[in-house]
Short mmCIF file of C-alpha atoms and ligand atoms in Angstrom, two decimals:
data_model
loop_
_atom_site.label_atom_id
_atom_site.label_comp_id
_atom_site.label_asym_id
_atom_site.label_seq_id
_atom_site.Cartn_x
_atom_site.Cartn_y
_atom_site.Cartn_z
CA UNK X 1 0.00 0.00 0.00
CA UNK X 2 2.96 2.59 1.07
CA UNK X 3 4.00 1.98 -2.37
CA UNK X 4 0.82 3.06 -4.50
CA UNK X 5 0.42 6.13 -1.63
CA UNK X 6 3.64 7.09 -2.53
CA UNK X 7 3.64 7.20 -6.20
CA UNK X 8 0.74 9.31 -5.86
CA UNK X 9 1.86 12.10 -3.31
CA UNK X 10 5.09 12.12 -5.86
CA UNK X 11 2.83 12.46 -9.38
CA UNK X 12 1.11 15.56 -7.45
CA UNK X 13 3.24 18.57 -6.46
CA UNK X 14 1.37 20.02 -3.76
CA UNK X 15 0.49 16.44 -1.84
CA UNK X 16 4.35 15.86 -2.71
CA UNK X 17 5.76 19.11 -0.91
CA UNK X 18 3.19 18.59 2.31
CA UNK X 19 4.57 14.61 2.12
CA UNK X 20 8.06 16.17 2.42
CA UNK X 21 7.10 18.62 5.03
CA UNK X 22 5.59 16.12 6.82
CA UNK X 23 9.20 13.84 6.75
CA UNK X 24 10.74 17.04 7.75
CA UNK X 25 8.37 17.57 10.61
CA UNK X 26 9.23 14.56 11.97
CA UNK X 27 12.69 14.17 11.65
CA UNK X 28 13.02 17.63 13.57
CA UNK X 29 10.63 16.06 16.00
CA UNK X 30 12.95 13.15 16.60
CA UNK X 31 16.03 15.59 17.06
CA UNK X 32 13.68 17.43 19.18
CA UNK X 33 13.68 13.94 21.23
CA UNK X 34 17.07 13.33 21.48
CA UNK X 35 18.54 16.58 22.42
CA UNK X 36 15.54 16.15 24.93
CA UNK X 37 17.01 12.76 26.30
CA UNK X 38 20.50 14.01 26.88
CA UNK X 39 22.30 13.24 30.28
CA UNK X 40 23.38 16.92 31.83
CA UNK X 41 26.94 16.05 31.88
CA UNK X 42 27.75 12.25 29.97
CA UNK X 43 26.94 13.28 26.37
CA UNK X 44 29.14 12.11 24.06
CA UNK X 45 30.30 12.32 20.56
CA UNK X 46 27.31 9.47 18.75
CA UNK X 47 24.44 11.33 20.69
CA UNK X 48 25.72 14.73 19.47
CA UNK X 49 26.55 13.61 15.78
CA UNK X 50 22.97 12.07 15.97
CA UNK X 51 20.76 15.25 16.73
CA UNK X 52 23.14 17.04 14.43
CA UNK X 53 22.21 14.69 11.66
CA UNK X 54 18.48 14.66 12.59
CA UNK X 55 18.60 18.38 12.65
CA UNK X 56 20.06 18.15 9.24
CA UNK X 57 17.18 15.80 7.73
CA UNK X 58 14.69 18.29 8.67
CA UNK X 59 16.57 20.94 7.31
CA UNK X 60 17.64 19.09 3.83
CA UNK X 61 13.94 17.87 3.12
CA UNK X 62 12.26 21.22 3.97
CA UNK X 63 14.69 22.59 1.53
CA UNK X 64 13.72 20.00 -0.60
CA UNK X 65 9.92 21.50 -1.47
CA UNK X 66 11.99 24.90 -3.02
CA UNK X 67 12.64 22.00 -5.92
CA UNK X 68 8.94 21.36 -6.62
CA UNK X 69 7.23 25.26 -5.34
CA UNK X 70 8.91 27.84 -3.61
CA UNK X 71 5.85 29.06 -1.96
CA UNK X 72 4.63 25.45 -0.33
CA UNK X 73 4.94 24.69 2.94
CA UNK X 74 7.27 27.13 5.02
CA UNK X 75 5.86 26.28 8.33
CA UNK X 76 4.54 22.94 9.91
CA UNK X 77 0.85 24.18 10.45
CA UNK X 78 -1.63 21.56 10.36
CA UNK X 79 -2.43 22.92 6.57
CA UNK X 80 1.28 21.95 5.47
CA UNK X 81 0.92 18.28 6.54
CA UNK X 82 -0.23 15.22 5.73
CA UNK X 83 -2.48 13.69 8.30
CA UNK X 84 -1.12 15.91 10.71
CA UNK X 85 -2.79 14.27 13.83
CA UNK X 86 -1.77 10.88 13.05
CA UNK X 87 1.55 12.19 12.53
CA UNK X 88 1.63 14.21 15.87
CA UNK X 89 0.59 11.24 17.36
CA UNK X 90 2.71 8.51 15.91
CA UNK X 91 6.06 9.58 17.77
CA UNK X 92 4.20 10.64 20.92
CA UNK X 93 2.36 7.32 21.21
CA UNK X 94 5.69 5.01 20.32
CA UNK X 95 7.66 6.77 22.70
CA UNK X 96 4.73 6.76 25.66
CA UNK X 97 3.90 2.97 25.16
CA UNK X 98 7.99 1.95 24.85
CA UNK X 99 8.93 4.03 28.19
CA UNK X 100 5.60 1.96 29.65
CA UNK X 101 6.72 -1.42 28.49
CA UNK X 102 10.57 -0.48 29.49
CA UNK X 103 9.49 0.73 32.51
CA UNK X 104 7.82 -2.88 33.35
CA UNK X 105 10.96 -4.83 32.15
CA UNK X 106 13.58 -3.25 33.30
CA UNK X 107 12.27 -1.31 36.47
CA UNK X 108 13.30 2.17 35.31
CA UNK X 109 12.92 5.72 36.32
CA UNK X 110 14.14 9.22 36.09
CA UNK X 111 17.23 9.89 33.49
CA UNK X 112 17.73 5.60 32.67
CA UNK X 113 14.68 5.43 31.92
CA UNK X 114 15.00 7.85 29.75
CA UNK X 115 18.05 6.71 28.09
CA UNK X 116 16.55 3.41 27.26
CA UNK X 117 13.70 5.26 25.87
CA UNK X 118 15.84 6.83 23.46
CA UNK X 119 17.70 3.79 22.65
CA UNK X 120 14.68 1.49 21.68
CA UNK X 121 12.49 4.07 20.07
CA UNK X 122 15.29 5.80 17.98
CA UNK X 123 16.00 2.46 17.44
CA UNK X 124 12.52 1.32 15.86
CA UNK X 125 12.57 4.70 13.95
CA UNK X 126 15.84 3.77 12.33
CA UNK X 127 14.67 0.97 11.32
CA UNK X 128 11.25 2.43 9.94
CA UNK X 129 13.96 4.90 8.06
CA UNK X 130 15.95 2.35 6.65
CA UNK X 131 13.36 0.93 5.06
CA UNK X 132 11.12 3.64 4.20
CA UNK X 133 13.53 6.12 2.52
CA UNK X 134 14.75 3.78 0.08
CA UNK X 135 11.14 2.98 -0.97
CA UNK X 136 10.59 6.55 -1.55
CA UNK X 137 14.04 7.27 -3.17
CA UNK X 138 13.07 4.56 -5.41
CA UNK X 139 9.81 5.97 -6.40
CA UNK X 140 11.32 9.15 -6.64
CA UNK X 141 13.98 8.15 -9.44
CA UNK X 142 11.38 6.41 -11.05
CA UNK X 143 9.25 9.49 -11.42
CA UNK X 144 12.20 11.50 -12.75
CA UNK X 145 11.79 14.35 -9.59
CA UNK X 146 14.38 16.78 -8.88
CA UNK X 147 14.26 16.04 -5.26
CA UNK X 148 16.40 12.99 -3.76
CA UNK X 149 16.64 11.55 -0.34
CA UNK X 150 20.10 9.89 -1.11
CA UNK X 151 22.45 11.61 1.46
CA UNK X 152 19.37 11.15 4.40
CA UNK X 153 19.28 6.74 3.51
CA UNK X 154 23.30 7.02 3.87
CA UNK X 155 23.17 8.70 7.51
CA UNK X 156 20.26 6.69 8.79
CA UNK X 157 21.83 3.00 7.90
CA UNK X 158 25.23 4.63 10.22
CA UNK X 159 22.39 5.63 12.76
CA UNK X 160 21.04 1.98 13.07
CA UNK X 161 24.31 0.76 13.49
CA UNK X 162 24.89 2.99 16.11
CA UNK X 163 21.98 2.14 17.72
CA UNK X 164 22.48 -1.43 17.67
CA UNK X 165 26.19 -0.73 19.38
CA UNK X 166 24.66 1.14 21.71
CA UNK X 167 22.01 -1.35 22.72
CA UNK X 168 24.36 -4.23 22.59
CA UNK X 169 26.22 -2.20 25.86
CA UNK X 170 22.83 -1.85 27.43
CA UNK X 171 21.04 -5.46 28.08
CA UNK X 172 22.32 -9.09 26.99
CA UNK X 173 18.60 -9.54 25.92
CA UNK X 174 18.38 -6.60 23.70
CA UNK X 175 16.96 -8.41 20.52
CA UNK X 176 14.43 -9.61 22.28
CA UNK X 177 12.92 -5.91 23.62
CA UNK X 178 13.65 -5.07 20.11
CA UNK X 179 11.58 -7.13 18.58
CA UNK X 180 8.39 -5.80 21.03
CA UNK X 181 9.48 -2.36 20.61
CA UNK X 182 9.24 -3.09 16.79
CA UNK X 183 5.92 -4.55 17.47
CA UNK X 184 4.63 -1.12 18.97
CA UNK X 185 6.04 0.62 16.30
CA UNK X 186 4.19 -1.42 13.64
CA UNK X 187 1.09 -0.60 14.48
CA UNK X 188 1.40 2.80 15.10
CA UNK X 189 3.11 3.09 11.21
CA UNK X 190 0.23 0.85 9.46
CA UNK X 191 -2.34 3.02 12.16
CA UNK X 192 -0.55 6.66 10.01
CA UNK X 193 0.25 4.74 6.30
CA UNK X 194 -3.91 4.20 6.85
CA UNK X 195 -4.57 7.65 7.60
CA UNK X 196 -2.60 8.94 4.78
CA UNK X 197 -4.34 6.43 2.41
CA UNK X 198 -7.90 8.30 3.95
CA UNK X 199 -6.67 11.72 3.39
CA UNK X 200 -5.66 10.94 -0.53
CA UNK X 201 -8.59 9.49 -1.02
CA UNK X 202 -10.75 12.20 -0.19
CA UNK X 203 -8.17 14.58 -1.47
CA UNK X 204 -8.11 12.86 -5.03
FE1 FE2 L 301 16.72 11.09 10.08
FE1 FE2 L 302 18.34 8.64 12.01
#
């Protein structure tokens, strides 16, 4: 289904600038996170390269819309999004219901909880990245667009390797609370891929 949504939002300028605003929205939302999760004093070089490189995505895609219509899209109002309330609520929900479940497992609280927050959901989002962005670079190349995700699918597949370094360090048993963060995740992405069917639908 992504697929066929895809093709569509890129065959229509407008829908396509409001699909990359919405990408932008949330990378700067997930930079937003990070930065957010930072230890007062241990931060060290990975967590800093890693909101710098978030920040970036947001940046690069938002830039990204000049290529299709200067004039589209210069804020992140509801108006300039797709599904906007699915999208508010996609990273809000995945990183409530993984602090719940990590909270359960591993007894957490204050800053280690919220470390292990930000290693599990980044986690799931890097690998929601890895395998959306080449989907839509794909798509894109196929449609002949100016715009091009290329330099973003490089960064995120060193970000999920990071990740997995990083949760390797934090439990034996990582895979395993993977796989049920991944779980969560899943359903909150088919929940917003749904929504964004709905909204071209009634848009088309
Ligand atoms: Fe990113
Ligand atoms: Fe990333």
């Amino acid at each position: 289904m992504l697929d066929s949504i895809l093709k569509s939002i890129v065959d229509d300028n407008v829908l396509h600038a409001k699909w990359l605003n919405t990408l932008s929205y949330m990378e700067n939302a997930g930079a937003k996170k990070i930065s957010a999760s930072e230890h007062k004093e241990h931060v060290n070089l990975i967590i800093l390269k890693h909101a710098a490189e978030e920040h970036r995505h947001a940046y690069y895609l938002k830039k990204q819309i000049s290529k299709l219509d200067e004039a589209l899209c210069k804020t992140y109002t509801n108006a300039e999004l797709l599904s906007p309330n699915h999208t508010k609520y996609y990273l809000h929900a995945l990183d409530i219901s993984v602090c719940r479940y990590l909270k359960s497992e591993f007894n957490l609280s204050g800053y280690d909880l919220k470390f292990a927050a930000y290693l599990f959901v980044t986690y799931a989002i890097e690998v929601r990245a890895d395998e959306l962005y080449p989907v839509y670079q794909a798509i894109l190349v196929e449609a002949k667009s100016k715009v091009n995700v290329k330099s973003i699918i490089l960064e995120e597949e060193g970000h999920l390797e990071e990740m997995i370094n990083q949760l390797v360090g934090f439990s034996d048993d990582w895979e395993n609370h993977a796989a049920e963060v991944i779980k969560i995740e899943k359903a909150l992405f088919d929940n917003w891929v749904e929504a964004l069917n709905a909204e071209l639908l009634i848009s088309a």
